[in-house]
Amino acid sequence: MSTTRSSEADALKFAYWVPNVSGGLVISKIEQRTGWDIDYNRRLAQAAEKNGFDYALSQIRFTAGYGAEYQHESVSFTHALLAATERLKVIAAVLPGPWNPVLLAKQIATIDHLTQGRIAVNIVSGWFRGEFAAIGEPWLDHDERYRRSEEFIRAIKGVWTEDNFTFRGDFYRFRDYTLRPKPLQQPHPEIFQGGSSRAARDMAARVSDWYFTNGNTPEGVKVQIDDLRAKAAQEGRSVKIGVNAFIIARDTEAEAQQVLAEIIAKADPEAVNAFGHEVKNAGKASPEGEGNWARSSFDDLVQYNDGFRTQLIGTPQQIAERILALKDVGVDLVLAGFLHFIEEVEYFGAKVLPLVRQLEEQRRLKAA
Ligand SMILES: Cc1cc2nc3c(=O)[nH]c(=O)nc-3n(C[C@H](O)[C@H](O)[C@H](O)COP(=O)(O)O)c2cc1C
């Protein structure tokens, strides 16, 4: 059992991005010591749980979009990682449209039993129009995608928690359906969502357990959290917040900044620009023009979920303090990406996480 894992209920949680697609987490020709194959990923998952990580987030991708030439399917990959670990929770990413809610609910309920209740789901609403065209899926407008995702979440929750479930939506219908067995986790496996537009926040307030947003500063995340938590309170609900960060922790700040500069200098401009073109179907396409990638620069897009903007780049002490600043504005989980995954997960667990836990303890003592 890791000594860096805090037993306090309010301790920040840590997740890492499962590299189940090829090409690493940055769209750059810099050397990335990582792998998208199952052997590498099993070792990474085992290293992550030993080093204090609570969750792993898989990705769903059907086609290459930004150099991610190979993409393993997320639910099956998630099962394999759960089978190789003991405590880690693994989040399977799914897209309403290609996925049908009853199939997902049944798949996840079974995997929940096979893995002692450690699976969760991330419902992604989609931004990649070319991918939908390639697989013959009809493309919906931005806010319609969220209306469908919300029905999808209501449907899987209903199937997981109710007997004789009946539901009449615009996208999905159920009549007197009873799933057996229900999932092991009660009331149901955790439901995460990706997306940061107003439609995404409204959906999270009504139906999700967790809201994942792209990389951002504490001030930028706070605006979203305040809006989301106010809306959730009106619904009598609370929603937890996860923020993405590409972490570059090195013994000196100069070293860390040098790595960032090299990632950007070696960016693949064609792939970054192609990605920048595709993501215009996301946040910017929402009626209010907010959300993921609405204001991303070329440099931001080199890490495809704006992970540099969270600024977890520097020494372990600097990073730990910035992580606490995120916690201060209401963040519950940091979702981490790394350049050289296994090595850096180990460095993070050894050097950064103990400082985070110390700072959390100091704040607890101060508040007591
Ligand atoms: C942490 C996180 C993980 C995501 N994972 C995926 C994914 O695996 N596949 C995918 O197609 N989209 C993924 N997305 C994209 C979102 O589901 C969503 O389509 C996108 O962020 C645009 O949302 P917005 O317009 O509401 O900001 C992810 C987003 C976030 C923040």
mmCIF file of C-alpha atoms and ligand atoms in Angstrom:
data_model
loop_
_atom_site.group_PDB
_atom_site.id
_atom_site.type_symbol
_atom_site.label_atom_id
_atom_site.label_comp_id
_atom_site.label_asym_id
_atom_site.label_seq_id
_atom_site.Cartn_x
_atom_site.Cartn_y
_atom_site.Cartn_z
ATOM 1 C CA MET A 1 0.000 0.000 0.000
ATOM 2 C CA SER A 2 1.394 3.377 -0.967
ATOM 3 C CA THR A 3 2.359 5.757 1.789
ATOM 4 C CA THR A 4 1.336 8.704 -0.379
ATOM 5 C CA ARG A 5 -2.319 7.704 -0.420
ATOM 6 C CA SER A 6 -4.158 9.949 2.026
ATOM 7 C CA SER A 7 -6.942 8.437 4.055
ATOM 8 C CA GLU A 8 -8.683 11.809 4.481
ATOM 9 C CA ALA A 9 -12.002 11.959 2.679
ATOM 10 C CA ASP A 10 -11.260 15.371 1.198
ATOM 11 C CA ALA A 11 -7.832 14.377 -0.131
ATOM 12 C CA LEU A 12 -7.324 15.330 -3.750
ATOM 13 C CA LYS A 13 -7.643 12.432 -6.144
ATOM 14 C CA PHE A 14 -5.272 11.727 -9.022
ATOM 15 C CA ALA A 15 -5.990 10.120 -12.359
ATOM 16 C CA TYR A 16 -3.813 9.522 -15.383
ATOM 17 C CA TRP A 17 -4.668 9.339 -19.085
ATOM 18 C CA VAL A 18 -4.465 5.764 -20.354
ATOM 19 C CA PRO A 19 -2.369 5.861 -23.539
ATOM 20 C CA ASN A 20 -4.623 3.414 -25.387
ATOM 21 C CA VAL A 21 -4.134 5.416 -28.578
ATOM 22 C CA SER A 22 -0.747 5.716 -30.249
ATOM 23 C CA GLY A 23 1.398 8.832 -30.453
ATOM 24 C CA GLY A 24 1.550 9.867 -26.799
ATOM 25 C CA LEU A 25 -0.187 12.812 -25.172
ATOM 26 C CA VAL A 26 1.451 15.608 -27.154
ATOM 27 C CA ILE A 27 1.287 16.205 -30.908
ATOM 28 C CA SER A 28 5.051 16.560 -31.201
ATOM 29 C CA LYS A 29 8.007 14.717 -32.657
ATOM 30 C CA ILE A 30 9.875 14.954 -29.333
ATOM 31 C CA GLU A 31 10.876 11.557 -27.958
ATOM 32 C CA GLN A 32 8.009 10.146 -25.854
ATOM 33 C CA ARG A 33 8.897 7.036 -23.861
ATOM 34 C CA THR A 34 5.410 5.591 -23.782
ATOM 35 C CA GLY A 35 3.424 2.844 -25.473
ATOM 36 C CA TRP A 36 -0.175 2.220 -26.557
ATOM 37 C CA ASP A 37 0.119 -1.582 -26.353
ATOM 38 C CA ILE A 38 -1.378 -3.651 -23.570
ATOM 39 C CA ASP A 39 1.923 -4.781 -22.004
ATOM 40 C CA TYR A 40 3.119 -1.206 -21.516
ATOM 41 C CA ASN A 41 -0.310 -0.176 -20.278
ATOM 42 C CA ARG A 42 -0.521 -2.990 -17.731
ATOM 43 C CA ARG A 43 2.856 -1.987 -16.309
ATOM 44 C CA LEU A 44 1.798 1.647 -16.268
ATOM 45 C CA ALA A 45 -1.455 0.849 -14.436
ATOM 46 C CA GLN A 46 0.451 -1.180 -11.839
ATOM 47 C CA ALA A 47 3.009 1.615 -11.403
ATOM 48 C CA ALA A 48 0.216 4.172 -11.084
ATOM 49 C CA GLU A 49 -1.638 2.339 -8.326
ATOM 50 C CA LYS A 50 1.626 1.806 -6.454
ATOM 51 C CA ASN A 51 2.359 5.508 -6.746
ATOM 52 C CA GLY A 52 -0.884 6.815 -5.283
ATOM 53 C CA PHE A 53 -3.085 7.238 -8.360
ATOM 54 C CA ASP A 54 -6.771 6.572 -7.745
ATOM 55 C CA TYR A 55 -8.122 6.487 -11.312
ATOM 56 C CA ALA A 56 -7.063 5.879 -14.915
ATOM 57 C CA LEU A 57 -9.030 7.432 -17.793
ATOM 58 C CA SER A 58 -9.169 5.586 -21.103
ATOM 59 C CA GLN A 59 -9.841 7.350 -24.395
ATOM 60 C CA ILE A 60 -12.366 6.552 -27.110
ATOM 61 C CA ARG A 61 -11.268 7.199 -30.655
ATOM 62 C CA PHE A 62 -12.419 5.424 -33.843
ATOM 63 C CA THR A 63 -10.100 7.082 -36.368
ATOM 64 C CA ALA A 64 -6.729 8.828 -36.431
ATOM 65 C CA GLY A 65 -7.290 12.525 -35.885
ATOM 66 C CA TYR A 66 -3.988 14.034 -34.857
ATOM 67 C CA GLY A 67 -1.425 11.384 -35.524
ATOM 68 C CA ALA A 68 -3.088 8.858 -33.190
ATOM 69 C CA GLU A 69 -2.792 6.221 -35.876
ATOM 70 C CA TYR A 70 -3.807 3.213 -33.736
ATOM 71 C CA GLN A 71 -6.610 3.274 -31.188
ATOM 72 C CA HIS A 72 -7.576 0.421 -28.864
ATOM 73 C CA GLU A 73 -11.251 0.283 -27.893
ATOM 74 C CA SER A 74 -11.820 1.741 -24.450
ATOM 75 C CA VAL A 75 -14.264 -0.638 -22.664
ATOM 76 C CA SER A 76 -12.316 -3.798 -23.482
ATOM 77 C CA PHE A 77 -9.016 -2.078 -22.708
ATOM 78 C CA THR A 78 -10.416 -0.853 -19.399
ATOM 79 C CA HIS A 79 -11.365 -4.416 -18.462
ATOM 80 C CA ALA A 80 -7.836 -5.623 -19.210
ATOM 81 C CA LEU A 81 -6.306 -2.920 -16.984
ATOM 82 C CA LEU A 82 -8.724 -3.698 -14.154
ATOM 83 C CA ALA A 83 -7.774 -7.367 -14.398
ATOM 84 C CA ALA A 84 -4.103 -6.396 -14.016
ATOM 85 C CA THR A 85 -4.577 -4.185 -10.933
ATOM 86 C CA GLU A 86 -6.051 -4.388 -7.435
ATOM 87 C CA ARG A 87 -7.232 -0.961 -6.326
ATOM 88 C CA LEU A 88 -7.133 1.369 -9.313
ATOM 89 C CA LYS A 89 -10.492 2.471 -10.710
ATOM 90 C CA VAL A 90 -10.497 2.617 -14.488
ATOM 91 C CA ILE A 91 -12.854 4.884 -16.399
ATOM 92 C CA ALA A 92 -14.118 3.614 -19.752
ATOM 93 C CA ALA A 93 -14.852 6.366 -22.284
ATOM 94 C CA VAL A 94 -17.940 5.948 -24.456
ATOM 95 C CA LEU A 95 -19.745 7.982 -27.092
ATOM 96 C CA PRO A 96 -23.543 7.990 -27.263
ATOM 97 C CA GLY A 97 -24.321 7.312 -30.914
ATOM 98 C CA PRO A 98 -21.960 4.421 -31.553
ATOM 99 C CA TRP A 99 -22.941 3.062 -28.107
ATOM 100 C CA ASN A 100 -26.450 2.061 -27.243
ATOM 101 C CA PRO A 101 -27.356 2.617 -23.560
ATOM 102 C CA VAL A 102 -28.625 -0.856 -22.685
ATOM 103 C CA LEU A 103 -25.573 -2.519 -24.209
ATOM 104 C CA LEU A 104 -23.273 -0.215 -22.265
ATOM 105 C CA ALA A 105 -25.218 -0.650 -19.019
ATOM 106 C CA LYS A 106 -25.050 -4.441 -19.332
ATOM 107 C CA GLN A 107 -21.371 -4.492 -20.354
ATOM 108 C CA ILE A 108 -20.392 -2.262 -17.442
ATOM 109 C CA ALA A 109 -22.531 -4.175 -14.926
ATOM 110 C CA THR A 110 -20.774 -7.403 -15.917
ATOM 111 C CA ILE A 111 -17.289 -5.865 -15.800
ATOM 112 C CA ASP A 112 -18.174 -4.367 -12.408
ATOM 113 C CA HIS A 113 -18.771 -7.919 -11.124
ATOM 114 C CA LEU A 114 -15.611 -9.240 -12.778
ATOM 115 C CA THR A 115 -13.453 -6.555 -11.183
ATOM 116 C CA GLN A 116 -14.797 -6.104 -7.638
ATOM 117 C CA GLY A 117 -16.614 -2.840 -8.411
ATOM 118 C CA ARG A 118 -13.823 -0.723 -9.879
ATOM 119 C CA ILE A 119 -15.147 0.420 -13.244
ATOM 120 C CA ALA A 120 -16.510 3.896 -14.048
ATOM 121 C CA VAL A 121 -17.652 5.530 -17.301
ATOM 122 C CA ASN A 122 -16.835 8.800 -19.062
ATOM 123 C CA ILE A 123 -19.629 9.918 -21.353
ATOM 124 C CA VAL A 124 -18.106 11.989 -24.149
ATOM 125 C CA SER A 125 -20.441 13.955 -26.353
ATOM 126 C CA GLY A 126 -18.188 14.217 -29.418
ATOM 127 C CA TRP A 127 -16.378 16.937 -31.343
ATOM 128 C CA PHE A 128 -14.923 14.979 -34.251
ATOM 129 C CA ARG A 129 -17.301 15.292 -37.200
ATOM 130 C CA GLY A 130 -14.955 13.521 -39.626
ATOM 131 C CA GLU A 131 -14.896 10.499 -37.330
ATOM 132 C CA PHE A 132 -18.687 10.319 -37.213
ATOM 133 C CA ALA A 133 -18.812 10.550 -41.025
ATOM 134 C CA ALA A 134 -16.217 7.775 -41.335
ATOM 135 C CA ILE A 135 -18.238 5.337 -39.210
ATOM 136 C CA GLY A 136 -21.623 6.285 -40.647
ATOM 137 C CA GLU A 137 -22.982 7.964 -37.510
ATOM 138 C CA PRO A 138 -25.357 10.906 -37.983
ATOM 139 C CA TRP A 139 -23.829 14.159 -36.698
ATOM 140 C CA LEU A 140 -25.898 16.280 -34.323
ATOM 141 C CA ASP A 141 -25.461 19.975 -33.534
ATOM 142 C CA HIS A 142 -23.522 20.872 -30.411
ATOM 143 C CA ASP A 143 -26.378 21.227 -27.939
ATOM 144 C CA GLU A 144 -28.312 18.321 -29.464
ATOM 145 C CA ARG A 145 -25.310 16.114 -28.726
ATOM 146 C CA TYR A 146 -25.650 17.055 -25.069
ATOM 147 C CA ARG A 147 -29.416 16.499 -25.103
ATOM 148 C CA ARG A 148 -28.704 12.989 -26.370
ATOM 149 C CA SER A 149 -25.925 12.437 -23.812
ATOM 150 C CA GLU A 150 -28.221 13.513 -20.997
ATOM 151 C CA GLU A 151 -30.885 11.026 -22.108
ATOM 152 C CA PHE A 152 -28.138 8.410 -22.429
ATOM 153 C CA ILE A 153 -27.043 9.001 -18.831
ATOM 154 C CA ARG A 154 -30.630 8.977 -17.540
ATOM 155 C CA ALA A 155 -31.136 5.704 -19.408
ATOM 156 C CA ILE A 156 -28.046 3.916 -18.045
ATOM 157 C CA LYS A 157 -28.790 5.124 -14.517
ATOM 158 C CA GLY A 158 -32.376 3.904 -14.815
ATOM 159 C CA VAL A 159 -31.254 0.504 -16.079
ATOM 160 C CA TRP A 160 -28.641 0.213 -13.320
ATOM 161 C CA THR A 161 -30.878 1.251 -10.432
ATOM 162 C CA GLU A 162 -34.506 0.383 -11.255
ATOM 163 C CA ASP A 163 -36.514 -2.721 -11.931
ATOM 164 C CA ASN A 164 -39.209 -2.512 -14.626
ATOM 165 C CA PHE A 165 -37.500 0.569 -16.049
ATOM 166 C CA THR A 166 -39.645 2.547 -18.476
ATOM 167 C CA PHE A 167 -38.312 5.587 -20.324
ATOM 168 C CA ARG A 168 -39.638 7.575 -23.261
ATOM 169 C CA GLY A 169 -37.059 9.969 -24.637
ATOM 170 C CA ASP A 170 -36.452 11.510 -28.047
ATOM 171 C CA PHE A 171 -33.412 9.276 -28.564
ATOM 172 C CA TYR A 172 -33.959 6.209 -26.390
ATOM 173 C CA ARG A 173 -36.921 4.121 -25.229
ATOM 174 C CA PHE A 174 -37.303 1.404 -22.590
ATOM 175 C CA ARG A 175 -40.391 -0.554 -21.560
ATOM 176 C CA ASP A 176 -40.592 -2.458 -18.306
ATOM 177 C CA TYR A 177 -36.933 -3.518 -18.517
ATOM 178 C CA THR A 178 -35.126 -5.188 -15.617
ATOM 179 C CA LEU A 179 -31.362 -5.667 -15.774
ATOM 180 C CA ARG A 180 -29.984 -8.623 -13.811
ATOM 181 C CA PRO A 181 -27.492 -8.575 -12.246
ATOM 182 C CA LYS A 182 -27.359 -4.941 -11.285
ATOM 183 C CA PRO A 183 -23.820 -3.522 -10.962
ATOM 184 C CA LEU A 184 -21.906 -4.289 -7.782
ATOM 185 C CA GLN A 185 -21.265 -0.609 -7.001
ATOM 186 C CA GLN A 186 -24.188 1.106 -5.327
ATOM 187 C CA PRO A 187 -26.125 3.080 -6.330
ATOM 188 C CA HIS A 188 -24.215 2.656 -9.635
ATOM 189 C CA PRO A 189 -20.717 2.975 -11.151
ATOM 190 C CA GLU A 190 -19.530 6.575 -11.176
ATOM 191 C CA ILE A 191 -20.471 8.655 -14.206
ATOM 192 C CA PHE A 192 -17.902 11.140 -15.488
ATOM 193 C CA GLN A 193 -18.386 13.434 -18.442
ATOM 194 C CA GLY A 194 -16.006 15.337 -20.684
ATOM 195 C CA GLY A 195 -16.879 18.772 -22.063
ATOM 196 C CA SER A 196 -16.911 22.328 -20.729
ATOM 197 C CA SER A 197 -19.480 24.332 -22.682
ATOM 198 C CA ARG A 198 -22.617 25.688 -21.038
ATOM 199 C CA ALA A 199 -24.570 22.663 -22.297
ATOM 200 C CA ALA A 200 -21.925 20.430 -20.718
ATOM 201 C CA ARG A 201 -22.197 22.211 -17.368
ATOM 202 C CA ASP A 202 -26.003 22.106 -17.421
ATOM 203 C CA MET A 203 -25.902 18.394 -18.119
ATOM 204 C CA ALA A 204 -23.358 17.790 -15.365
ATOM 205 C CA ALA A 205 -25.498 19.737 -12.885
ATOM 206 C CA ARG A 206 -28.489 17.507 -13.656
ATOM 207 C CA VAL A 207 -27.080 14.011 -14.132
ATOM 208 C CA SER A 208 -23.299 13.449 -13.833
ATOM 209 C CA ASP A 209 -21.235 12.563 -10.770
ATOM 210 C CA TRP A 210 -18.048 14.130 -12.147
ATOM 211 C CA TYR A 211 -17.269 16.965 -14.558
ATOM 212 C CA PHE A 212 -13.990 16.807 -16.472
ATOM 213 C CA THR A 213 -12.633 19.964 -17.998
ATOM 214 C CA ASN A 214 -9.646 20.759 -20.201
ATOM 215 C CA GLY A 215 -6.506 22.297 -18.732
ATOM 216 C CA ASN A 216 -6.925 25.766 -17.260
ATOM 217 C CA THR A 217 -5.611 28.114 -14.576
ATOM 218 C CA PRO A 218 -7.195 28.066 -11.095
ATOM 219 C CA GLU A 219 -9.020 31.324 -12.010
ATOM 220 C CA GLY A 220 -10.326 29.838 -15.272
ATOM 221 C CA VAL A 221 -11.474 26.636 -13.581
ATOM 222 C CA LYS A 222 -13.117 28.578 -10.755
ATOM 223 C CA VAL A 223 -15.504 30.364 -13.137
ATOM 224 C CA GLN A 224 -16.726 26.989 -14.371
ATOM 225 C CA ILE A 225 -16.893 25.428 -10.927
ATOM 226 C CA ASP A 226 -18.894 28.307 -9.430
ATOM 227 C CA ASP A 227 -21.377 28.196 -12.306
ATOM 228 C CA LEU A 228 -21.687 24.417 -12.200
ATOM 229 C CA ARG A 229 -22.007 24.146 -8.417
ATOM 230 C CA ALA A 230 -24.698 26.866 -8.315
ATOM 231 C CA LYS A 231 -26.692 24.997 -10.971
ATOM 232 C CA ALA A 232 -26.200 21.650 -9.252
ATOM 233 C CA ALA A 233 -27.351 23.109 -5.915
ATOM 234 C CA GLN A 234 -30.604 24.192 -7.578
ATOM 235 C CA GLU A 235 -31.086 20.541 -8.528
ATOM 236 C CA GLY A 236 -30.230 19.436 -4.986
ATOM 237 C CA ARG A 237 -27.110 17.710 -6.293
ATOM 238 C CA SER A 238 -23.353 17.986 -5.912
ATOM 239 C CA VAL A 239 -20.880 17.316 -8.712
ATOM 240 C CA LYS A 240 -17.162 16.649 -8.384
ATOM 241 C CA ILE A 241 -14.626 18.360 -10.612
ATOM 242 C CA GLY A 242 -11.614 16.958 -12.470
ATOM 243 C CA VAL A 243 -9.163 19.136 -14.382
ATOM 244 C CA ASN A 244 -6.669 18.031 -17.009
ATOM 245 C CA ALA A 245 -2.954 18.847 -16.678
ATOM 246 C CA PHE A 246 0.127 17.846 -18.603
ATOM 247 C CA ILE A 247 2.668 17.488 -15.819
ATOM 248 C CA ILE A 248 6.362 18.154 -16.384
ATOM 249 C CA ALA A 249 8.063 17.713 -13.001
ATOM 250 C CA ARG A 250 11.845 18.002 -12.966
ATOM 251 C CA ASP A 251 14.482 18.676 -10.296
ATOM 252 C CA THR A 252 14.852 22.280 -11.538
ATOM 253 C CA GLU A 253 12.386 24.699 -13.068
ATOM 254 C CA ALA A 254 14.782 25.403 -15.953
ATOM 255 C CA GLU A 255 14.817 21.709 -16.909
ATOM 256 C CA ALA A 256 11.021 21.510 -16.873
ATOM 257 C CA GLN A 257 10.634 24.662 -18.978
ATOM 258 C CA GLN A 258 13.201 23.342 -21.411
ATOM 259 C CA VAL A 259 11.164 20.177 -21.907
ATOM 260 C CA LEU A 260 8.043 22.276 -22.590
ATOM 261 C CA ALA A 261 9.958 24.446 -25.079
ATOM 262 C CA GLU A 262 11.242 21.351 -26.860
ATOM 263 C CA ILE A 263 7.769 19.784 -27.057
ATOM 264 C CA ILE A 264 6.455 22.945 -28.710
ATOM 265 C CA ALA A 265 9.470 23.458 -30.964
ATOM 266 C CA LYS A 266 9.061 19.893 -32.258
ATOM 267 C CA ALA A 267 5.271 20.122 -32.657
ATOM 268 C CA ASP A 268 3.857 18.622 -35.826
ATOM 269 C CA PRO A 269 2.180 21.729 -37.339
ATOM 270 C CA GLU A 270 0.115 19.827 -39.890
ATOM 271 C CA ALA A 271 -1.393 17.516 -37.261
ATOM 272 C CA VAL A 272 -1.885 20.334 -34.714
ATOM 273 C CA ASN A 273 -3.654 22.506 -37.295
ATOM 274 C CA ALA A 274 -5.827 19.601 -38.479
ATOM 275 C CA PHE A 275 -6.811 18.981 -34.855
ATOM 276 C CA GLY A 276 -7.420 22.725 -34.334
ATOM 277 C CA HIS A 277 -9.741 22.674 -37.340
ATOM 278 C CA GLU A 278 -11.750 19.683 -36.056
ATOM 279 C CA VAL A 279 -12.237 20.989 -32.517
ATOM 280 C CA LYS A 280 -14.120 24.022 -33.850
ATOM 281 C CA ASN A 281 -17.097 21.643 -33.646
ATOM 282 C CA ALA A 282 -16.715 21.646 -29.869
ATOM 283 C CA GLY A 283 -16.993 24.558 -27.354
ATOM 284 C CA LYS A 284 -16.756 27.256 -30.006
ATOM 285 C CA ALA A 285 -19.713 25.717 -31.857
ATOM 286 C CA SER A 286 -21.916 25.966 -28.760
ATOM 287 C CA PRO A 287 -24.442 28.845 -28.835
ATOM 288 C CA GLU A 288 -22.504 30.827 -26.203
ATOM 289 C CA GLY A 289 -19.080 30.023 -27.775
ATOM 290 C CA GLU A 290 -17.533 28.764 -24.526
ATOM 291 C CA GLY A 291 -16.221 25.337 -23.687
ATOM 292 C CA ASN A 292 -13.209 23.268 -24.560
ATOM 293 C CA TRP A 293 -10.771 24.674 -27.112
ATOM 294 C CA ALA A 294 -12.832 27.868 -27.617
ATOM 295 C CA ARG A 295 -9.750 29.962 -26.841
ATOM 296 C CA SER A 296 -6.870 27.546 -27.407
ATOM 297 C CA SER A 297 -3.703 28.837 -29.093
ATOM 298 C CA PHE A 298 -1.480 26.712 -31.350
ATOM 299 C CA ASP A 299 0.824 26.001 -28.392
ATOM 300 C CA ASP A 300 -2.121 24.957 -26.193
ATOM 301 C CA LEU A 301 -3.337 22.500 -28.840
ATOM 302 C CA VAL A 302 -0.003 20.662 -28.917
ATOM 303 C CA GLN A 303 -1.333 18.932 -25.772
ATOM 304 C CA TYR A 304 -4.720 17.977 -27.085
ATOM 305 C CA ASN A 305 -6.701 18.749 -23.933
ATOM 306 C CA ASP A 306 -5.018 22.114 -23.174
ATOM 307 C CA GLY A 307 -2.878 20.462 -20.500
ATOM 308 C CA PHE A 308 -0.099 23.080 -20.507
ATOM 309 C CA ARG A 309 -2.572 25.770 -19.432
ATOM 310 C CA THR A 310 -2.820 24.230 -15.953
ATOM 311 C CA GLN A 311 0.865 25.117 -15.509
ATOM 312 C CA LEU A 312 1.915 22.031 -13.553
ATOM 313 C CA ILE A 313 5.387 22.480 -15.009
ATOM 314 C CA GLY A 314 8.361 23.053 -12.697
ATOM 315 C CA THR A 315 9.872 21.574 -9.546
ATOM 316 C CA PRO A 316 7.941 19.169 -7.293
ATOM 317 C CA GLN A 317 7.420 22.001 -4.770
ATOM 318 C CA GLN A 318 6.075 24.426 -7.398
ATOM 319 C CA ILE A 319 3.764 21.785 -8.808
ATOM 320 C CA ALA A 320 2.483 20.734 -5.383
ATOM 321 C CA GLU A 321 1.664 24.368 -4.538
ATOM 322 C CA ARG A 322 -0.161 24.862 -7.839
ATOM 323 C CA ILE A 323 -2.120 21.666 -7.264
ATOM 324 C CA LEU A 324 -3.212 23.030 -3.882
ATOM 325 C CA ALA A 325 -4.289 26.272 -5.606
ATOM 326 C CA LEU A 326 -6.560 24.138 -7.787
ATOM 327 C CA LYS A 327 -7.938 22.422 -4.703
ATOM 328 C CA ASP A 328 -8.595 25.834 -3.133
ATOM 329 C CA VAL A 329 -10.967 26.760 -5.966
ATOM 330 C CA GLY A 330 -12.861 23.477 -5.618
ATOM 331 C CA VAL A 331 -11.058 20.941 -7.801
ATOM 332 C CA ASP A 332 -11.434 17.334 -6.539
ATOM 333 C CA LEU A 333 -9.219 15.494 -9.006
ATOM 334 C CA VAL A 334 -6.206 16.200 -11.204
ATOM 335 C CA LEU A 335 -6.098 14.229 -14.441
ATOM 336 C CA ALA A 336 -2.458 13.908 -15.435
ATOM 337 C CA GLY A 337 -0.668 13.302 -18.711
ATOM 338 C CA PHE A 338 3.088 12.712 -18.930
ATOM 339 C CA LEU A 339 5.767 12.613 -21.623
ATOM 340 C CA HIS A 340 7.616 9.472 -20.466
ATOM 341 C CA PHE A 341 4.664 7.848 -18.749
ATOM 342 C CA ILE A 342 5.924 5.114 -16.397
ATOM 343 C CA GLU A 343 9.091 6.975 -15.383
ATOM 344 C CA GLU A 344 7.189 10.157 -14.682
ATOM 345 C CA VAL A 345 4.336 8.466 -12.821
ATOM 346 C CA GLU A 346 7.035 7.035 -10.531
ATOM 347 C CA TYR A 347 8.756 10.433 -10.141
ATOM 348 C CA PHE A 348 5.390 12.055 -9.411
ATOM 349 C CA GLY A 349 4.556 9.440 -6.779
ATOM 350 C CA ALA A 350 7.972 9.744 -5.127
ATOM 351 C CA LYS A 351 8.557 13.504 -5.304
ATOM 352 C CA VAL A 352 5.332 15.455 -5.879
ATOM 353 C CA LEU A 353 2.550 13.522 -4.180
ATOM 354 C CA PRO A 354 4.156 13.467 -0.703
ATOM 355 C CA LEU A 355 4.409 17.287 -0.888
ATOM 356 C CA VAL A 356 0.755 17.568 -1.912
ATOM 357 C CA ARG A 357 -0.242 15.416 1.065
ATOM 358 C CA GLN A 358 1.937 17.520 3.398
ATOM 359 C CA LEU A 359 0.357 20.745 2.159
ATOM 360 C CA GLU A 360 -3.110 19.256 2.519
ATOM 361 C CA GLU A 361 -2.285 18.218 6.081
ATOM 362 C CA GLN A 362 -0.972 21.698 6.935
ATOM 363 C CA ARG A 363 -4.225 23.250 5.659
ATOM 364 C CA ARG A 364 -6.274 20.760 7.649
ATOM 365 C CA LEU A 365 -4.377 21.614 10.845
ATOM 366 C CA LYS A 366 -4.754 25.342 10.167
ATOM 367 C CA ALA A 367 -8.497 24.980 9.614
ATOM 368 C CA ALA A 368 -8.989 22.837 12.765
HETATM 369 C C1 LIG B 1 -11.012 14.846 -19.709
HETATM 370 C C2 LIG B 1 -11.674 14.729 -21.027
HETATM 371 C C3 LIG B 1 -11.669 13.515 -21.686
HETATM 372 C C4 LIG B 1 -12.237 13.373 -22.944
HETATM 373 N N1 LIG B 1 -12.154 12.185 -23.592
HETATM 374 C C5 LIG B 1 -12.623 12.067 -24.860
HETATM 375 C C6 LIG B 1 -12.464 10.859 -25.594
HETATM 376 O O1 LIG B 1 -11.902 9.886 -25.114
HETATM 377 N N2 LIG B 1 -12.947 10.816 -26.854
HETATM 378 C C7 LIG B 1 -13.573 11.880 -27.451
HETATM 379 O O2 LIG B 1 -13.964 11.785 -28.607
HETATM 380 N N3 LIG B 1 -13.749 13.036 -26.761
HETATM 381 C C8 LIG B 1 -13.280 13.150 -25.499
HETATM 382 N N4 LIG B 1 -13.448 14.335 -24.808
HETATM 383 C C9 LIG B 1 -14.181 15.430 -25.467
HETATM 384 C C10 LIG B 1 -15.508 15.786 -24.800
HETATM 385 O O3 LIG B 1 -16.349 14.718 -24.606
HETATM 386 C C11 LIG B 1 -16.261 16.875 -25.566
HETATM 387 O O4 LIG B 1 -16.725 16.391 -26.794
HETATM 388 C C12 LIG B 1 -15.401 18.052 -25.829
HETATM 389 O O5 LIG B 1 -14.689 18.378 -24.665
HETATM 390 C C13 LIG B 1 -16.187 19.277 -26.268
HETATM 391 O O6 LIG B 1 -17.083 19.638 -25.287
HETATM 392 P P1 LIG B 1 -17.643 21.106 -25.113
HETATM 393 O O7 LIG B 1 -18.033 21.592 -26.458
HETATM 394 O O8 LIG B 1 -18.799 20.933 -24.184
HETATM 395 O O9 LIG B 1 -16.566 21.915 -24.459
HETATM 396 C C14 LIG B 1 -12.878 14.489 -23.547
HETATM 397 C C15 LIG B 1 -12.898 15.714 -22.867
HETATM 398 C C16 LIG B 1 -12.306 15.855 -21.627
HETATM 399 C C17 LIG B 1 -12.333 17.180 -20.929
#
